[in-house]
Amino acid sequence: MQLPLDTQLSIAELTDNPYPIYKVLRSETPLLKVTSLGRTLVTKFKDIQYIKMHPELFSSDDPNTPMERAFEAKTLMRRDGEDHMRLRTAMMPAMGPARVKKVWAQRVNSIADEFVERLTEGATVDLFSAFAGPFSARCVAMVLGIPKASDDDIQRWSQALIDGAGNFGLKDEPFEKAYVANREINACIDDAQASYKAHDEDSALAVQLNAATPIEKEHIVSNIKIAIGGGINEPRDAILTTLFGLLSNPSQLAEAKNNPALFLRAFEEGIRWVAPIQLSSRRVLEDTEIRGFDVPAGEVVMTVQASANHDEEEFEDGHLFNMFRDNKRHQSFGNGPHFCMGTHLSRKMVGEIALPKLFERFPNMRLAEDQTVKWRGFGFRGPLNLPVVLER
Ligand code: HEM
């Protein structure tokens, strides 16, 4: 069967709210070639899992990805096999579970204390800018080894890199902003490199520079850029999405407040519900068949993990936030060789530290009634604001 083609679906519609579209695709045409994307959307859980687990058939090297231009590099995310593993292994020691537990947990805890202290009791605030954004920026700057980067700069860099990487319409402005961010990040890394040994040997930058056989500097820089682009907006969005899920489901929130260990479960459900990274691209290496559709070599498939996480065959009422659901096997961290390197750090930052701490300090926090929460995003998705009243 030939792949069906859609010439109408626009990136703007997908950015506004892709979930109703994916629901229709899952039931009617789980593979769909979309003209505006120049790629094929894959929307069923099992197909997405299969594609990610078979890198020998589905390469991460998408030659037309806007990511390469945005990051000014072919990053580890767009590499396969040994070539990928060499770059991944170089940074991994800074992000593994042992390092997170031994080194980062305590420091993340202090950063969370500092940001929670700044919140005023009784005030109505937008937790996007008052907490989730700067908290994520500070934690990741520390883990990466670029502590001098300001919270504002690092958030702007992250946004510029991912807007550039998601610029499937190939407009000029996102690439221009990414260009500026690249210049500033390069300067920041050069500056940090000069003193890395003195101030931090645990960080991602130090680990890579101090390795017995370091990888080339250009790859160290592109690894750090991937973690800036992929490691700041995602925990931020995870915090905001999970808070929204909890605050709009008071009985679940009450259980988590009684047993704060449940906030980790809430975090996993939050990112299943609305995946911060909604999709990933893979290039087909050999003519193949998925669900009876012929998928030719050279085709680029977009595996939509956001849709996998709502697949009716895997999740009952997947559109609802339910931290007590039986199946917790979501795809928001991906799977296969490119499985997210920041998984342990994110669980610690969001599920074990930020969420419990916010509710410990403001147990009666609630959504501000007169303001609506707006959502946006196709490649990356989360709330654009989260107005809450900070009540004890
Ligand atoms: C809730 C937070 C996060 C989510 C949902 C998330 C999601 C993802 C996903 C879906 C991928 C795989 C992409 C693919 O298959 O092509 C990925 C890869 C990656 N993530 Fe995360 N991420 C999060 C946080 C972080 C953090 C905090 C860091 C680091 C500071 C990080 C660093 C990376 C890196 C370096 C990769 C590339 C791995 C590779 O290609 O081998 N992520 N992430």
Short mmCIF file of C-alpha atoms and ligand atoms in Angstrom, two decimals:
data_model
loop_
_atom_site.label_atom_id
_atom_site.label_comp_id
_atom_site.label_asym_id
_atom_site.label_seq_id
_atom_site.Cartn_x
_atom_site.Cartn_y
_atom_site.Cartn_z
CA MET A 1 0.00 0.00 0.00
CA GLN A 2 1.27 3.45 -0.88
CA LEU A 3 1.73 5.97 1.93
CA PRO A 4 -1.27 8.30 2.07
CA LEU A 5 -0.48 11.98 1.43
CA ASP A 6 -2.01 15.04 3.10
CA THR A 7 -1.55 18.40 1.39
CA GLN A 8 -3.77 20.43 3.74
CA LEU A 9 -2.51 19.91 7.29
CA SER A 10 -0.52 22.98 8.38
CA ILE A 11 2.28 23.40 10.91
CA ALA A 12 0.17 26.18 12.51
CA GLU A 13 -2.70 23.72 13.22
CA LEU A 14 -0.30 21.17 14.65
CA THR A 15 1.33 23.84 16.80
CA ASP A 16 -1.99 25.06 18.16
CA ASN A 17 -3.29 21.66 19.32
CA PRO A 18 -2.03 18.46 17.68
CA TYR A 19 -3.83 16.00 20.00
CA PRO A 20 -7.25 15.86 18.24
CA ILE A 21 -5.40 15.50 14.92
CA TYR A 22 -3.29 12.59 16.22
CA LYS A 23 -6.42 10.89 17.60
CA VAL A 24 -7.94 10.84 14.11
CA LEU A 25 -4.66 9.71 12.54
CA ARG A 26 -4.26 6.82 15.01
CA SER A 27 -7.63 5.42 14.05
CA GLU A 28 -7.70 6.26 10.33
CA THR A 29 -4.19 6.54 8.95
CA PRO A 30 -1.41 5.82 11.45
CA LEU A 31 1.21 6.72 8.85
CA LEU A 32 0.62 9.92 6.91
CA LYS A 33 2.96 11.81 4.61
CA VAL A 34 2.42 15.53 5.20
CA THR A 35 3.39 18.04 2.53
CA SER A 36 3.89 20.99 4.90
CA LEU A 37 6.40 18.93 6.94
CA GLY A 38 8.05 17.13 4.05
CA ARG A 39 7.95 14.08 6.33
CA THR A 40 5.72 11.17 7.37
CA LEU A 41 3.96 11.27 10.72
CA VAL A 42 3.90 7.95 12.63
CA THR A 43 1.37 8.02 15.46
CA LYS A 44 0.97 4.51 16.99
CA PHE A 45 2.89 3.48 20.13
CA LYS A 46 4.16 0.11 18.83
CA ASP A 47 5.36 1.53 15.48
CA ILE A 48 7.25 4.33 17.21
CA GLN A 49 8.87 1.94 19.65
CA TYR A 50 9.84 -0.38 16.77
CA ILE A 51 11.39 2.44 14.75
CA LYS A 52 13.48 3.72 17.67
CA MET A 53 14.66 0.22 18.56
CA HIS A 54 15.91 -0.47 15.02
CA PRO A 55 18.58 2.11 14.24
CA GLU A 56 20.01 -0.20 11.56
CA LEU A 57 16.81 0.48 9.54
CA PHE A 58 15.93 3.95 10.83
CA SER A 59 18.85 6.35 11.05
CA SER A 60 18.95 9.43 13.26
CA ASP A 61 20.85 11.21 10.53
CA ASP A 62 18.16 13.34 8.88
CA PRO A 63 20.08 15.22 6.16
CA ASN A 64 17.51 18.00 5.86
CA THR A 65 17.00 18.59 9.53
CA PRO A 66 16.89 22.27 10.51
CA MET A 67 18.74 21.15 13.63
CA GLU A 68 22.12 21.09 11.94
CA ARG A 69 21.85 24.72 10.91
CA ALA A 70 20.44 25.78 14.29
CA PHE A 71 23.19 24.06 16.29
CA GLU A 72 25.93 24.74 13.73
CA ALA A 73 26.89 21.10 14.18
CA LYS A 74 25.90 17.58 13.43
CA THR A 75 25.12 16.72 17.04
CA LEU A 76 25.08 13.32 18.72
CA MET A 77 21.31 13.23 18.27
CA ARG A 78 21.77 13.04 14.51
CA ARG A 79 24.41 10.29 14.55
CA ASP A 80 24.23 6.49 14.61
CA GLY A 81 26.20 3.48 15.85
CA GLU A 82 29.76 3.86 17.09
CA ASP A 83 29.93 7.45 15.95
CA HIS A 84 26.96 8.33 18.19
CA MET A 85 28.07 6.17 21.10
CA ARG A 86 31.52 7.79 21.23
CA LEU A 87 30.01 11.24 21.75
CA ARG A 88 27.30 9.99 24.11
CA THR A 89 29.75 8.08 26.30
CA ALA A 90 31.94 11.18 26.64
CA MET A 91 29.19 13.17 28.41
CA MET A 92 27.28 10.36 30.11
CA PRO A 93 29.37 10.15 33.34
CA ALA A 94 28.12 13.61 34.34
CA MET A 95 24.47 12.56 34.06
CA GLY A 96 24.33 8.96 35.27
CA PRO A 97 22.23 7.94 38.28
CA ALA A 98 25.23 7.71 40.63
CA ARG A 99 26.42 11.26 39.85
CA VAL A 100 22.87 12.60 40.13
CA LYS A 101 22.43 11.00 43.54
CA LYS A 102 25.88 11.75 44.96
CA VAL A 103 26.56 15.20 43.56
CA TRP A 104 23.63 16.93 41.89
CA ALA A 105 20.74 16.06 44.23
CA GLN A 106 22.07 18.20 47.06
CA ARG A 107 22.90 21.12 44.79
CA VAL A 108 19.55 20.97 43.01
CA ASN A 109 17.93 20.99 46.42
CA SER A 110 19.74 24.21 47.37
CA ILE A 111 18.77 25.85 44.06
CA ALA A 112 15.13 24.85 44.61
CA ASP A 113 15.25 26.32 48.14
CA GLU A 114 16.61 29.56 46.76
CA PHE A 115 13.89 29.90 44.11
CA VAL A 116 11.05 28.85 46.43
CA GLU A 117 12.26 31.42 49.00
CA ARG A 118 11.77 34.15 46.41
CA LEU A 119 8.05 33.37 46.07
CA THR A 120 5.81 35.61 48.19
CA GLU A 121 3.05 34.07 50.26
CA GLY A 122 -0.42 35.18 49.13
CA ALA A 123 0.80 36.55 45.79
CA THR A 124 -0.57 35.60 42.38
CA VAL A 125 2.40 34.71 40.17
CA ASP A 126 3.15 33.09 36.86
CA LEU A 127 5.24 30.05 37.79
CA PHE A 128 6.67 29.91 34.26
CA SER A 129 8.87 32.95 34.83
CA ALA A 130 8.84 33.00 38.64
CA PHE A 131 10.03 29.44 39.13
CA ALA A 132 10.05 26.76 36.42
CA GLY A 133 12.13 28.60 33.80
CA PRO A 134 14.93 30.02 35.97
CA PHE A 135 15.08 26.95 38.28
CA SER A 136 15.62 24.65 35.29
CA ALA A 137 18.18 27.02 33.78
CA ARG A 138 20.19 27.24 37.00
CA CYS A 139 20.23 23.48 37.60
CA VAL A 140 21.30 22.65 34.07
CA ALA A 141 23.94 25.42 33.96
CA MET A 142 25.47 23.85 37.06
CA VAL A 143 25.38 20.28 35.71
CA LEU A 144 26.85 21.39 32.39
CA GLY A 145 29.63 23.43 34.00
CA ILE A 146 28.70 26.90 32.73
CA PRO A 147 27.63 28.50 36.03
CA LYS A 148 28.43 32.04 34.88
CA ALA A 149 25.67 31.98 32.24
CA SER A 150 22.75 34.03 33.56
CA ASP A 151 19.31 32.44 33.96
CA ASP A 152 17.93 34.79 31.31
CA ASP A 153 20.69 34.09 28.81
CA ILE A 154 20.55 30.35 29.18
CA GLN A 155 16.75 30.31 28.74
CA ARG A 156 17.05 32.51 25.65
CA TRP A 157 19.77 30.24 24.21
CA SER A 158 17.70 27.14 24.83
CA GLN A 159 14.66 28.69 23.17
CA ALA A 160 16.67 29.94 20.21
CA LEU A 161 18.28 26.52 19.65
CA ILE A 162 15.03 24.60 19.78
CA ASP A 163 13.11 27.14 17.73
CA GLY A 164 15.84 26.78 15.12
CA ALA A 165 15.83 22.97 15.37
CA GLY A 166 12.05 22.93 14.96
CA ASN A 167 12.05 25.44 12.11
CA PHE A 168 10.62 22.98 9.59
CA GLY A 169 9.21 25.88 7.56
CA LEU A 170 12.86 27.09 7.16
CA LYS A 171 12.06 30.73 8.01
CA ASP A 172 14.97 33.19 8.44
CA GLU A 173 14.25 34.63 11.88
CA PRO A 174 14.63 31.46 13.99
CA PHE A 175 17.98 30.74 12.32
CA GLU A 176 19.14 34.32 12.95
CA LYS A 177 18.34 34.02 16.65
CA ALA A 178 20.07 30.63 16.81
CA TYR A 179 23.13 32.21 15.17
CA VAL A 180 23.36 34.83 17.93
CA ALA A 181 22.85 32.18 20.63
CA ASN A 182 25.63 30.04 19.13
CA ARG A 183 28.09 32.96 19.29
CA GLU A 184 27.24 33.59 22.95
CA ILE A 185 27.32 29.91 23.95
CA ASN A 186 30.71 29.42 22.27
CA ALA A 187 32.10 32.40 24.19
CA CYS A 188 30.61 31.13 27.44
CA ILE A 189 32.11 27.66 26.98
CA ASP A 190 35.54 29.12 26.12
CA ASP A 191 35.40 31.19 29.26
CA ALA A 192 34.31 28.24 31.42
CA GLN A 193 36.95 26.00 29.86
CA ALA A 194 39.69 28.31 31.05
CA SER A 195 38.78 27.69 34.67
CA TYR A 196 36.94 24.36 34.61
CA LYS A 197 39.46 22.44 36.67
CA ALA A 198 39.41 25.01 39.38
CA HIS A 199 35.68 25.15 39.91
CA ASP A 200 34.01 21.91 39.00
CA GLU A 201 35.24 18.48 38.04
CA ASP A 202 31.85 16.81 38.07
CA SER A 203 30.19 18.86 35.35
CA ALA A 204 29.49 17.73 31.79
CA LEU A 205 32.08 20.17 30.47
CA ALA A 206 34.77 19.10 32.94
CA VAL A 207 34.12 15.40 32.43
CA GLN A 208 34.54 15.74 28.68
CA LEU A 209 37.59 18.02 28.79
CA ASN A 210 39.36 15.99 31.48
CA ALA A 211 38.77 12.55 29.96
CA ALA A 212 41.87 10.38 29.43
CA THR A 213 41.17 10.51 25.68
CA PRO A 214 38.93 13.53 25.18
CA ILE A 215 36.67 13.81 22.16
CA GLU A 216 37.34 16.75 19.83
CA LYS A 217 36.48 20.23 21.16
CA GLU A 218 33.80 20.80 18.47
CA HIS A 219 31.95 17.70 19.72
CA ILE A 220 32.28 18.73 23.36
CA VAL A 221 30.71 22.06 22.41
CA SER A 222 27.90 20.44 20.43
CA ASN A 223 27.17 18.01 23.30
CA ILE A 224 26.82 20.96 25.66
CA LYS A 225 24.56 22.72 23.16
CA ILE A 226 22.30 19.67 22.92
CA ALA A 227 21.97 19.64 26.67
CA ILE A 228 21.15 23.38 26.67
CA GLY A 229 18.58 22.92 23.90
CA GLY A 230 17.21 19.63 25.23
CA GLY A 231 17.61 20.08 28.96
CA ILE A 232 16.06 23.37 30.01
CA ASN A 233 12.70 23.87 28.38
CA GLU A 234 11.84 20.21 28.98
CA PRO A 235 12.12 20.15 32.80
CA ARG A 236 10.48 23.61 32.81
CA ASP A 237 7.55 22.31 30.77
CA ALA A 238 7.42 19.13 32.83
CA ILE A 239 7.11 21.18 36.03
CA LEU A 240 4.35 23.38 34.61
CA THR A 241 2.42 20.55 32.94
CA THR A 242 2.53 18.37 36.05
CA LEU A 243 1.53 21.26 38.31
CA PHE A 244 -1.41 22.00 36.01
CA GLY A 245 -2.40 18.31 36.05
CA LEU A 246 -2.26 18.19 39.85
CA LEU A 247 -3.95 21.54 40.48
CA SER A 248 -6.83 20.63 38.19
CA ASN A 249 -7.22 17.18 39.84
CA PRO A 250 -7.51 17.97 43.57
CA SER A 251 -8.05 14.40 44.76
CA GLN A 252 -4.78 13.26 43.14
CA LEU A 253 -2.99 16.30 44.56
CA ALA A 254 -4.33 15.53 48.05
CA GLU A 255 -2.85 12.02 47.88
CA ALA A 256 0.52 13.36 46.73
CA LYS A 257 0.58 15.93 49.55
CA ASN A 258 -0.05 13.11 52.04
CA ASN A 259 2.72 11.04 50.53
CA PRO A 260 5.30 13.28 48.76
CA ALA A 261 7.03 10.25 47.21
CA LEU A 262 4.05 10.23 44.82
CA PHE A 263 5.19 13.47 43.19
CA LEU A 264 7.67 11.38 41.18
CA ARG A 265 4.74 9.38 39.82
CA ALA A 266 2.92 12.64 39.07
CA PHE A 267 5.95 13.84 37.10
CA GLU A 268 5.99 10.66 34.95
CA GLU A 269 2.27 11.07 34.31
CA GLY A 270 2.69 14.77 33.52
CA ILE A 271 5.23 14.07 30.79
CA ARG A 272 3.17 11.16 29.45
CA TRP A 273 0.10 13.42 29.31
CA VAL A 274 1.85 16.23 27.41
CA ALA A 275 5.30 15.16 26.19
CA PRO A 276 7.74 18.11 26.40
CA ILE A 277 9.52 16.76 23.29
CA GLN A 278 6.62 15.70 21.12
CA LEU A 279 8.43 13.94 18.28
CA SER A 280 11.75 12.77 16.84
CA SER A 281 12.82 12.20 13.23
CA ARG A 282 14.38 9.09 11.71
CA ARG A 283 15.49 8.49 8.10
CA VAL A 284 14.55 5.19 6.49
CA LEU A 285 17.66 3.34 5.27
CA GLU A 286 16.06 0.50 3.27
CA ASP A 287 12.68 0.08 1.62
CA THR A 288 10.47 -1.29 4.36
CA GLU A 289 6.87 -1.83 5.37
CA ILE A 290 5.04 -0.58 8.45
CA ARG A 291 1.40 -1.58 9.08
CA GLY A 292 1.11 -2.60 5.42
CA PHE A 293 2.34 0.75 4.10
CA ASP A 294 5.39 0.83 1.83
CA VAL A 295 7.95 3.16 3.34
CA PRO A 296 10.74 3.77 0.84
CA ALA A 297 14.42 4.28 1.64
CA GLY A 298 15.14 7.99 2.06
CA GLU A 299 11.73 8.80 3.57
CA VAL A 300 11.94 10.70 6.88
CA VAL A 301 9.49 9.48 9.50
CA MET A 302 8.49 11.63 12.46
CA THR A 303 7.87 9.36 15.43
CA VAL A 304 5.31 11.25 17.47
CA GLN A 305 5.88 10.18 21.06
CA ALA A 306 3.13 12.62 22.15
CA SER A 307 0.67 10.50 20.17
CA ALA A 308 2.18 7.17 21.32
CA ASN A 309 1.46 8.28 24.88
CA HIS A 310 -2.26 8.68 24.10
CA ASP A 311 -2.59 5.51 22.01
CA GLU A 312 -5.93 3.88 22.91
CA GLU A 313 -4.36 0.42 22.56
CA GLU A 314 -1.93 1.22 25.38
CA PHE A 315 -3.59 3.78 27.63
CA GLU A 316 -7.17 4.09 28.79
CA ASP A 317 -8.40 7.69 28.59
CA GLY A 318 -4.90 8.82 27.67
CA HIS A 319 -6.14 12.39 27.31
CA LEU A 320 -6.72 12.56 31.08
CA PHE A 321 -4.09 13.25 33.76
CA ASN A 322 -4.21 10.21 36.05
CA MET A 323 -1.10 9.57 38.11
CA PHE A 324 -2.59 6.30 39.37
CA ARG A 325 -2.95 4.67 35.96
CA ASP A 326 -1.53 1.14 35.77
CA ASN A 327 0.52 1.58 32.64
CA LYS A 328 3.31 4.06 33.26
CA ARG A 329 5.37 3.00 30.21
CA HIS A 330 5.40 6.29 28.28
CA GLN A 331 7.74 7.29 25.46
CA SER A 332 8.52 10.84 26.54
CA PHE A 333 12.20 10.08 27.14
CA GLY A 334 12.36 8.17 23.85
CA ASN A 335 13.81 4.67 23.69
CA GLY A 336 16.67 2.83 22.01
CA PRO A 337 20.23 4.21 21.69
CA HIS A 338 19.17 7.87 21.93
CA PHE A 339 17.23 7.42 25.17
CA CYS A 340 17.32 10.74 27.03
CA MET A 341 20.56 11.29 28.92
CA GLY A 342 18.87 13.67 31.33
CA THR A 343 16.23 11.20 32.59
CA HIS A 344 17.73 10.69 36.06
CA LEU A 345 18.47 14.36 36.49
CA SER A 346 14.93 15.35 35.43
CA ARG A 347 13.30 12.87 37.80
CA LYS A 348 15.40 14.23 40.63
CA MET A 349 14.89 17.91 39.71
CA VAL A 350 11.16 17.79 39.10
CA GLY A 351 9.62 14.71 40.72
CA GLU A 352 11.76 14.43 43.84
CA ILE A 353 12.71 18.03 44.58
CA ALA A 354 10.80 20.88 42.87
CA LEU A 355 7.23 19.58 43.12
CA PRO A 356 7.34 18.38 46.75
CA LYS A 357 9.12 21.56 47.81
CA LEU A 358 6.56 23.86 46.17
CA PHE A 359 3.66 22.11 47.89
CA GLU A 360 5.50 21.88 51.20
CA ARG A 361 5.91 25.66 51.19
CA PHE A 362 2.47 26.47 49.67
CA PRO A 363 0.18 23.53 50.49
CA ASN A 364 -2.90 25.42 49.34
CA MET A 365 -1.49 26.71 46.08
CA ARG A 366 -4.27 26.97 43.48
CA LEU A 367 -4.76 28.03 39.88
CA ALA A 368 -5.65 31.73 39.56
CA GLU A 369 -9.32 31.66 38.58
CA ASP A 370 -9.47 34.69 36.34
CA GLN A 371 -6.58 33.68 34.03
CA THR A 372 -6.38 30.92 31.46
CA VAL A 373 -3.41 28.66 30.89
CA LYS A 374 -2.30 28.72 27.25
CA TRP A 375 -0.56 25.79 25.54
CA ARG A 376 1.49 25.77 22.40
CA GLY A 377 3.91 23.65 20.44
CA PHE A 378 4.38 21.01 17.75
CA GLY A 379 7.98 19.78 18.18
CA PHE A 380 8.17 20.90 21.82
CA ARG A 381 5.04 21.56 23.87
CA GLY A 382 4.07 22.96 27.25
CA PRO A 383 2.08 25.70 29.00
CA LEU A 384 3.07 29.25 28.07
CA ASN A 385 2.01 30.46 31.52
CA LEU A 386 0.87 29.05 34.84
CA PRO A 387 -0.79 31.72 36.99
CA VAL A 388 -1.25 30.46 40.56
CA VAL A 389 -2.16 31.89 43.96
CA LEU A 390 0.54 30.98 46.49
CA GLU A 391 -1.41 30.08 49.63
CA ARG A 392 -0.04 28.27 52.64
C1 HEM B 1 11.45 16.14 31.33
C2 HEM B 1 12.60 16.43 30.77
C3 HEM B 1 13.14 15.83 29.50
C4 HEM B 1 12.49 15.18 28.47
C5 HEM B 1 11.00 14.90 28.35
C6 HEM B 1 13.51 14.79 27.50
C7 HEM B 1 13.25 14.10 26.33
C8 HEM B 1 14.21 13.58 25.48
C9 HEM B 1 13.96 12.75 24.32
C10 HEM B 1 12.59 12.35 23.82
C11 HEM B 1 15.16 12.41 23.76
C12 HEM B 1 15.39 11.47 22.59
C13 HEM B 1 15.28 12.10 21.25
C14 HEM B 1 15.40 11.09 20.11
O1 HEM B 1 15.03 9.92 20.25
O2 HEM B 1 15.84 11.49 19.02
C15 HEM B 1 16.18 13.07 24.56
C16 HEM B 1 17.53 12.99 24.30
C17 HEM B 1 18.47 13.68 25.03
N1 HEM B 1 18.28 14.38 26.20
FE1 HEM B 1 16.52 14.70 27.14
N2 HEM B 1 14.73 15.22 27.96
C18 HEM B 1 14.55 15.85 29.18
C19 HEM B 1 15.55 16.40 29.97
C20 HEM B 1 16.87 16.41 29.67
C21 HEM B 1 17.90 17.03 30.47
C22 HEM B 1 17.63 17.75 31.80
C23 HEM B 1 19.07 16.86 29.81
C24 HEM B 1 20.47 17.31 30.18
C25 HEM B 1 20.78 18.29 30.96
C26 HEM B 1 18.79 16.10 28.61
C27 HEM B 1 19.73 15.71 27.68
C28 HEM B 1 19.48 14.92 26.58
C29 HEM B 1 20.50 14.51 25.64
C30 HEM B 1 21.98 14.87 25.71
C31 HEM B 1 19.87 13.73 24.67
C32 HEM B 1 20.52 13.08 23.44
C33 HEM B 1 20.84 11.64 23.70
C34 HEM B 1 21.40 10.94 22.48
O3 HEM B 1 21.15 11.35 21.35
O4 HEM B 1 22.10 9.94 22.69
N3 HEM B 1 17.44 15.86 28.56
N4 HEM B 1 15.58 13.76 25.60
#
